[in-house]
Tab-separated table of C-alpha atoms and ligand atoms in Angstrom:
chain	number	residue	atom	x	y	z
A	792	UNK	CA	-45.802	2.909	-49.915
A	793	UNK	CA	-42.517	3.882	-47.825
A	794	UNK	CA	-39.122	2.172	-50.051
A	795	UNK	CA	-36.451	0.932	-46.947
A	796	UNK	CA	-33.454	2.360	-48.035
A	797	UNK	CA	-30.267	0.927	-46.300
A	798	UNK	CA	-27.054	3.761	-46.567
A	799	UNK	CA	-23.499	3.083	-46.676
A	800	UNK	CA	-21.216	5.841	-46.468
A	801	UNK	CA	-17.524	6.150	-45.069
A	802	UNK	CA	-14.303	7.435	-47.020
A	803	UNK	CA	-12.395	6.390	-50.354
A	804	UNK	CA	-11.530	2.773	-50.838
A	805	UNK	CA	-13.355	1.195	-47.317
A	806	UNK	CA	-14.957	-1.252	-49.153
A	807	UNK	CA	-18.272	0.524	-49.195
A	808	UNK	CA	-18.931	-0.862	-52.895
A	809	UNK	CA	-18.565	-4.003	-52.353
A	810	UNK	CA	-20.590	-4.132	-49.042
A	811	UNK	CA	-23.353	-2.506	-50.555
A	812	UNK	CA	-23.408	-4.904	-53.995
A	813	UNK	CA	-23.423	-7.768	-51.611
A	814	UNK	CA	-26.042	-6.794	-48.876
A	815	UNK	CA	-28.074	-5.421	-52.219
A	816	UNK	CA	-27.804	-9.153	-53.717
A	817	UNK	CA	-28.900	-10.700	-50.417
A	818	UNK	CA	-31.634	-8.856	-50.014
A	819	UNK	CA	-32.231	-8.559	-53.545
A	820	UNK	CA	-33.279	-4.817	-53.286
A	821	UNK	CA	-31.784	-2.023	-55.596
A	822	UNK	CA	-28.055	-0.908	-55.723
A	823	UNK	CA	-27.536	2.869	-56.037
A	824	UNK	CA	-23.703	3.535	-56.181
A	825	UNK	CA	-24.000	7.151	-56.119
A	826	UNK	CA	-20.113	7.731	-56.959
A	827	UNK	CA	-20.217	6.827	-59.791
A	828	UNK	CA	-22.643	9.507	-61.092
A	829	UNK	CA	-19.738	11.904	-59.609
A	830	UNK	CA	-17.435	10.183	-61.185
A	831	UNK	CA	-19.689	10.127	-64.731
A	832	UNK	CA	-20.517	13.443	-64.520
A	833	UNK	CA	-16.457	14.285	-64.596
A	834	UNK	CA	-15.702	12.965	-67.310
A	835	UNK	CA	-19.018	14.059	-69.330
A	836	UNK	CA	-17.161	17.726	-68.347
A	837	UNK	CA	-14.551	16.692	-69.333
A	838	UNK	CA	-15.270	14.960	-72.880
A	839	UNK	CA	-17.376	18.528	-73.390
A	840	UNK	CA	-14.194	20.408	-72.717
A	841	UNK	CA	-14.698	21.524	-69.267
A	842	UNK	CA	-12.151	22.395	-66.939
A	843	UNK	CA	-13.490	20.783	-63.183
A	844	UNK	CA	-13.515	24.339	-61.390
A	845	UNK	CA	-15.824	26.716	-59.921
A	846	UNK	CA	-15.709	28.814	-62.843
A	847	UNK	CA	-17.779	25.814	-64.869
A	848	UNK	CA	-19.938	24.951	-62.035
A	849	UNK	CA	-23.043	26.716	-63.521
A	850	UNK	CA	-22.301	24.370	-67.046
A	851	UNK	CA	-21.393	20.706	-65.169
A	852	UNK	CA	-24.790	21.009	-62.645
A	853	UNK	CA	-26.552	21.565	-66.772
A	854	UNK	CA	-24.488	18.125	-67.263
A	855	UNK	CA	-25.577	16.324	-64.260
A	856	UNK	CA	-28.863	17.557	-64.497
A	857	UNK	CA	-29.399	16.102	-67.825
A	858	UNK	CA	-27.013	12.992	-67.541
A	859	UNK	CA	-27.096	10.265	-70.007
A	860	UNK	CA	-26.309	7.669	-67.466
A	861	UNK	CA	-27.527	3.805	-67.434
A	862	UNK	CA	-26.128	0.549	-65.070
A	863	UNK	CA	-26.460	-2.122	-66.558
A	864	UNK	CA	-25.282	-4.971	-63.967
A	865	UNK	CA	-21.768	-3.942	-62.330
A	866	UNK	CA	-21.146	-1.607	-65.817
A	867	UNK	CA	-21.831	2.090	-66.239
A	868	UNK	CA	-23.024	3.529	-69.825
A	869	UNK	CA	-22.536	6.822	-70.660
A	870	UNK	CA	-24.911	7.964	-73.823
A	871	UNK	CA	-24.487	4.264	-74.209
A	872	UNK	CA	-20.924	4.187	-73.723
A	873	UNK	CA	-19.420	1.857	-71.878
A	874	UNK	CA	-17.350	4.077	-69.659
A	875	UNK	CA	-16.843	1.521	-66.551
A	876	UNK	CA	-12.861	1.326	-66.672
A	877	UNK	CA	-12.653	5.140	-67.111
A	878	UNK	CA	-14.459	6.323	-64.214
A	879	UNK	CA	-13.002	3.823	-62.121
A	880	UNK	CA	-9.055	4.877	-62.477
A	881	UNK	CA	-7.584	6.789	-59.751
A	882	UNK	CA	-7.781	9.678	-61.629
A	883	UNK	CA	-11.658	9.679	-62.131
A	884	UNK	CA	-11.970	9.285	-58.325
A	885	UNK	CA	-9.900	12.559	-57.916
A	886	UNK	CA	-12.035	14.314	-60.898
A	887	UNK	CA	-15.573	13.132	-59.334
A	888	UNK	CA	-14.035	14.460	-55.939
A	889	UNK	CA	-13.648	17.782	-57.379
A	890	UNK	CA	-16.842	18.175	-58.808
A	891	UNK	CA	-18.535	16.823	-55.947
A	892	UNK	CA	-17.375	20.234	-54.176
A	893	UNK	CA	-19.555	22.301	-56.524
A	894	UNK	CA	-22.885	22.768	-54.526
A	895	UNK	CA	-24.758	23.205	-57.255
A	896	UNK	CA	-23.590	19.692	-59.004
A	897	UNK	CA	-24.615	18.059	-55.679
A	898	UNK	CA	-28.624	19.576	-56.178
A	899	UNK	CA	-28.132	18.548	-59.838
A	900	UNK	CA	-27.902	15.132	-58.774
A	901	UNK	CA	-30.663	14.648	-55.659
A	902	UNK	CA	-33.680	13.838	-57.797
A	903	UNK	CA	-31.340	10.946	-59.777
A	904	UNK	CA	-30.106	9.813	-56.585
A	905	UNK	CA	-33.834	9.910	-55.580
A	906	UNK	CA	-35.496	7.936	-58.717
A	907	UNK	CA	-33.442	4.909	-57.058
A	908	UNK	CA	-35.707	4.317	-54.214
A	909	UNK	CA	-38.097	2.148	-55.388
A	910	UNK	CA	-39.488	-1.402	-54.161
A	911	UNK	CA	-38.967	-3.461	-52.829
A	912	UNK	CA	-35.957	-1.390	-51.182
A	913	UNK	CA	-32.484	0.203	-51.908
A	914	UNK	CA	-29.205	0.025	-50.770
A	915	UNK	CA	-27.358	3.429	-50.972
A	916	UNK	CA	-23.366	3.495	-51.004
A	917	UNK	CA	-21.625	7.089	-50.901
A	918	UNK	CA	-20.593	10.008	-48.737
A	919	UNK	CA	-23.900	11.323	-47.713
A	920	UNK	CA	-26.644	9.080	-48.529
A	921	UNK	CA	-27.795	9.101	-44.591
A	922	UNK	CA	-27.190	13.000	-43.800
A	923	UNK	CA	-28.402	14.313	-46.816
A	924	UNK	CA	-30.082	12.079	-49.276
A	925	UNK	CA	-32.350	9.955	-47.349
A	926	UNK	CA	-31.883	11.416	-43.800
A	927	UNK	CA	-35.063	9.827	-42.958
A	928	UNK	CA	-33.830	6.117	-43.524
A	929	UNK	CA	-34.013	3.421	-41.087
A	930	UNK	CA	-30.654	2.222	-41.070
A	931	UNK	CA	-27.341	4.094	-41.830
A	932	UNK	CA	-24.255	1.923	-41.528
A	933	UNK	CA	-20.660	4.318	-41.438
A	934	UNK	CA	-18.074	2.013	-42.572
A	935	UNK	CA	-14.239	2.738	-41.998
A	936	UNK	CA	-10.954	1.151	-42.350
A	937	UNK	CA	-7.814	2.527	-41.589
A	938	UNK	CA	-5.513	4.683	-44.176
A	939	UNK	CA	-3.149	1.636	-44.329
A	940	UNK	CA	-5.679	-0.969	-44.683
A	941	UNK	CA	-7.534	0.804	-47.655
A	942	UNK	CA	-4.464	1.991	-49.463
A	943	UNK	CA	-3.485	-1.759	-49.412
A	944	UNK	CA	-7.108	-3.257	-50.343
A	945	UNK	CA	-6.819	-0.975	-53.192
A	946	UNK	CA	-2.996	-1.970	-54.174
A	947	UNK	CA	-4.139	-5.211	-54.137
A	948	UNK	CA	-7.246	-4.245	-56.440
A	949	UNK	CA	-5.282	-2.703	-59.051
A	950	UNK	CA	-2.254	-5.291	-59.495
A	951	UNK	CA	-4.726	-7.444	-60.014
A	952	UNK	CA	-6.342	-6.190	-62.972
A	953	UNK	CA	-2.203	-5.633	-64.237
A	954	UNK	CA	-2.222	-1.870	-63.265
A	955	UNK	CA	0.950	-0.797	-61.687
A	956	UNK	CA	0.589	1.017	-58.298
A	957	UNK	CA	2.641	1.956	-55.310
A	958	UNK	CA	1.051	1.536	-51.897
A	959	UNK	CA	2.751	5.073	-50.508
A	960	UNK	CA	1.419	7.095	-53.971
A	961	UNK	CA	-2.163	5.375	-52.964
A	962	UNK	CA	-2.449	6.473	-49.991
A	963	UNK	CA	-1.188	9.892	-50.110
A	964	UNK	CA	-4.211	10.311	-52.810
A	965	UNK	CA	-6.833	8.393	-50.728
A	966	UNK	CA	-6.173	10.723	-47.927
A	967	UNK	CA	-5.826	14.030	-50.403
A	968	UNK	CA	-9.242	12.659	-51.577
A	969	UNK	CA	-10.922	11.811	-48.288
A	970	UNK	CA	-9.599	15.276	-46.735
A	971	UNK	CA	-11.700	17.463	-49.699
A	972	UNK	CA	-14.504	15.489	-49.181
A	973	UNK	CA	-14.606	15.917	-45.737
A	974	UNK	CA	-13.867	19.691	-45.501
A	975	UNK	CA	-16.458	20.797	-48.605
A	976	UNK	CA	-18.938	23.042	-47.397
A	977	UNK	CA	-21.611	21.083	-48.735
A	978	UNK	CA	-22.612	17.628	-47.600
A	979	UNK	CA	-19.030	16.527	-46.127
A	980	UNK	CA	-18.222	13.028	-45.470
A	981	UNK	CA	-19.035	12.773	-41.763
A	982	UNK	CA	-21.498	10.045	-40.361
A	983	UNK	CA	-25.157	10.531	-39.892
A	984	UNK	CA	-25.993	11.299	-35.521
A	985	UNK	CA	-27.722	7.557	-35.955
A	986	UNK	CA	-25.395	6.504	-38.357
A	987	UNK	CA	-23.906	2.850	-36.325
A	988	UNK	CA	-20.255	2.681	-36.952
A	989	UNK	CA	-18.453	-0.202	-38.930
A	990	UNK	CA	-14.712	-0.560	-38.764
A	991	UNK	CA	-13.960	-3.849	-40.980
A	992	UNK	CA	-10.086	-3.073	-40.726
A	993	UNK	CA	-9.885	-6.103	-39.893
A	994	UNK	CA	-13.522	-7.517	-40.776
A	995	UNK	CA	-13.847	-10.020	-43.722
A	996	UNK	CA	-16.357	-9.181	-45.749
A	997	UNK	CA	-18.587	-11.983	-44.917
A	998	UNK	CA	-18.659	-10.794	-41.471
A	999	UNK	CA	-19.161	-7.442	-42.587
A	1000	UNK	CA	-21.921	-8.476	-44.380
A	1001	UNK	CA	-23.106	-10.561	-41.703
A	1002	UNK	CA	-23.095	-7.559	-38.934
A	1003	UNK	CA	-24.961	-5.481	-41.288
A	1004	UNK	CA	-28.144	-7.949	-42.620
A	1005	UNK	CA	-28.135	-8.301	-38.182
A	1006	UNK	CA	-28.567	-5.117	-37.709
A	1007	UNK	CA	-30.877	-4.288	-40.763
A	1008	UNK	CA	-33.084	-7.379	-38.956
A	1009	UNK	CA	-32.652	-5.133	-35.735
A	1010	UNK	CA	-35.089	-2.226	-37.729
A	1011	UNK	CA	-38.026	-4.447	-39.104
B	1351	C5P	O1	-17.211	6.400	-53.981
B	1351	C5P	P1	-16.533	6.963	-55.461
B	1351	C5P	O2	-15.016	6.706	-54.993
B	1351	C5P	O3	-16.668	6.089	-56.255
B	1351	C5P	O4	-16.823	8.743	-55.206
B	1351	C5P	C1	-16.171	9.187	-55.852
B	1351	C5P	C2	-16.206	10.545	-55.757
B	1351	C5P	O5	-16.993	11.208	-55.619
B	1351	C5P	C3	-15.779	10.451	-53.845
B	1351	C5P	O6	-14.171	11.099	-53.346
B	1351	C5P	C4	-16.578	12.251	-53.405
B	1351	C5P	O7	-15.922	12.969	-53.799
B	1351	C5P	C5	-17.889	11.841	-54.025
B	1351	C5P	N1	-18.445	11.510	-54.046
B	1351	C5P	C6	-19.769	12.258	-53.054
B	1351	C5P	N2	-20.642	12.568	-52.794
B	1351	C5P	C7	-21.478	10.997	-52.635
B	1351	C5P	C8	-20.835	9.767	-53.588
B	1351	C5P	C9	-19.051	10.024	-54.326
B	1351	C5P	O8	-19.346	13.801	-52.821
B	1351	C5P	N3	-22.805	10.273	-52.491
């Protein structure tokens, strides 16, 4: 039968990852963190000595097509090595944004993303889940929050991990990444036409989860 897919798209640090993980746990569904695939691709390219630019598009796409990536709980393994911390850095995010603007890389990752859609269902987190990867999904949520809120949340996260950070620098970085994601030619960050918008600037994570679960019930 068809696998139900719930898409959660939105900009950097909007809280997509947390929301998607909670939704998957509540529904007992699989989880696709598509951003991690772009992050791992960028890391694999750098490890192979490739600069992340259009000149290496074909070579990077080739790496992406046979990406030896595995997810174990919240850990991400590349070639069996735990690269979770390496890919989650701000630099890792910026590098991911660069590889993700290369059309051949996006195409190379399509089949892998589709393979996550298995029964009983999937929660897919990214930028183009609803627009490109799972366009027939019954529910597409586009999650937003103000840039100020997002920078503040990211700042708290980093500080709690003992990583020093400045809010103004984080905000400039996330706005630069969003601008690249929104303005690229292929699969730009934008809500699907039938997406439901959720601004969580002043919502708790629990309230966001409950809102999306209510929408999901409506679709059944
Ligand atoms: O969501 P996350 O911050 O991990 O994504 C890292 C980068 O990967 C994003 O800034 C974006 O450029 C890219 N990305 C993408 N399409 C997705 C998921 C992530 O282009 N579906």
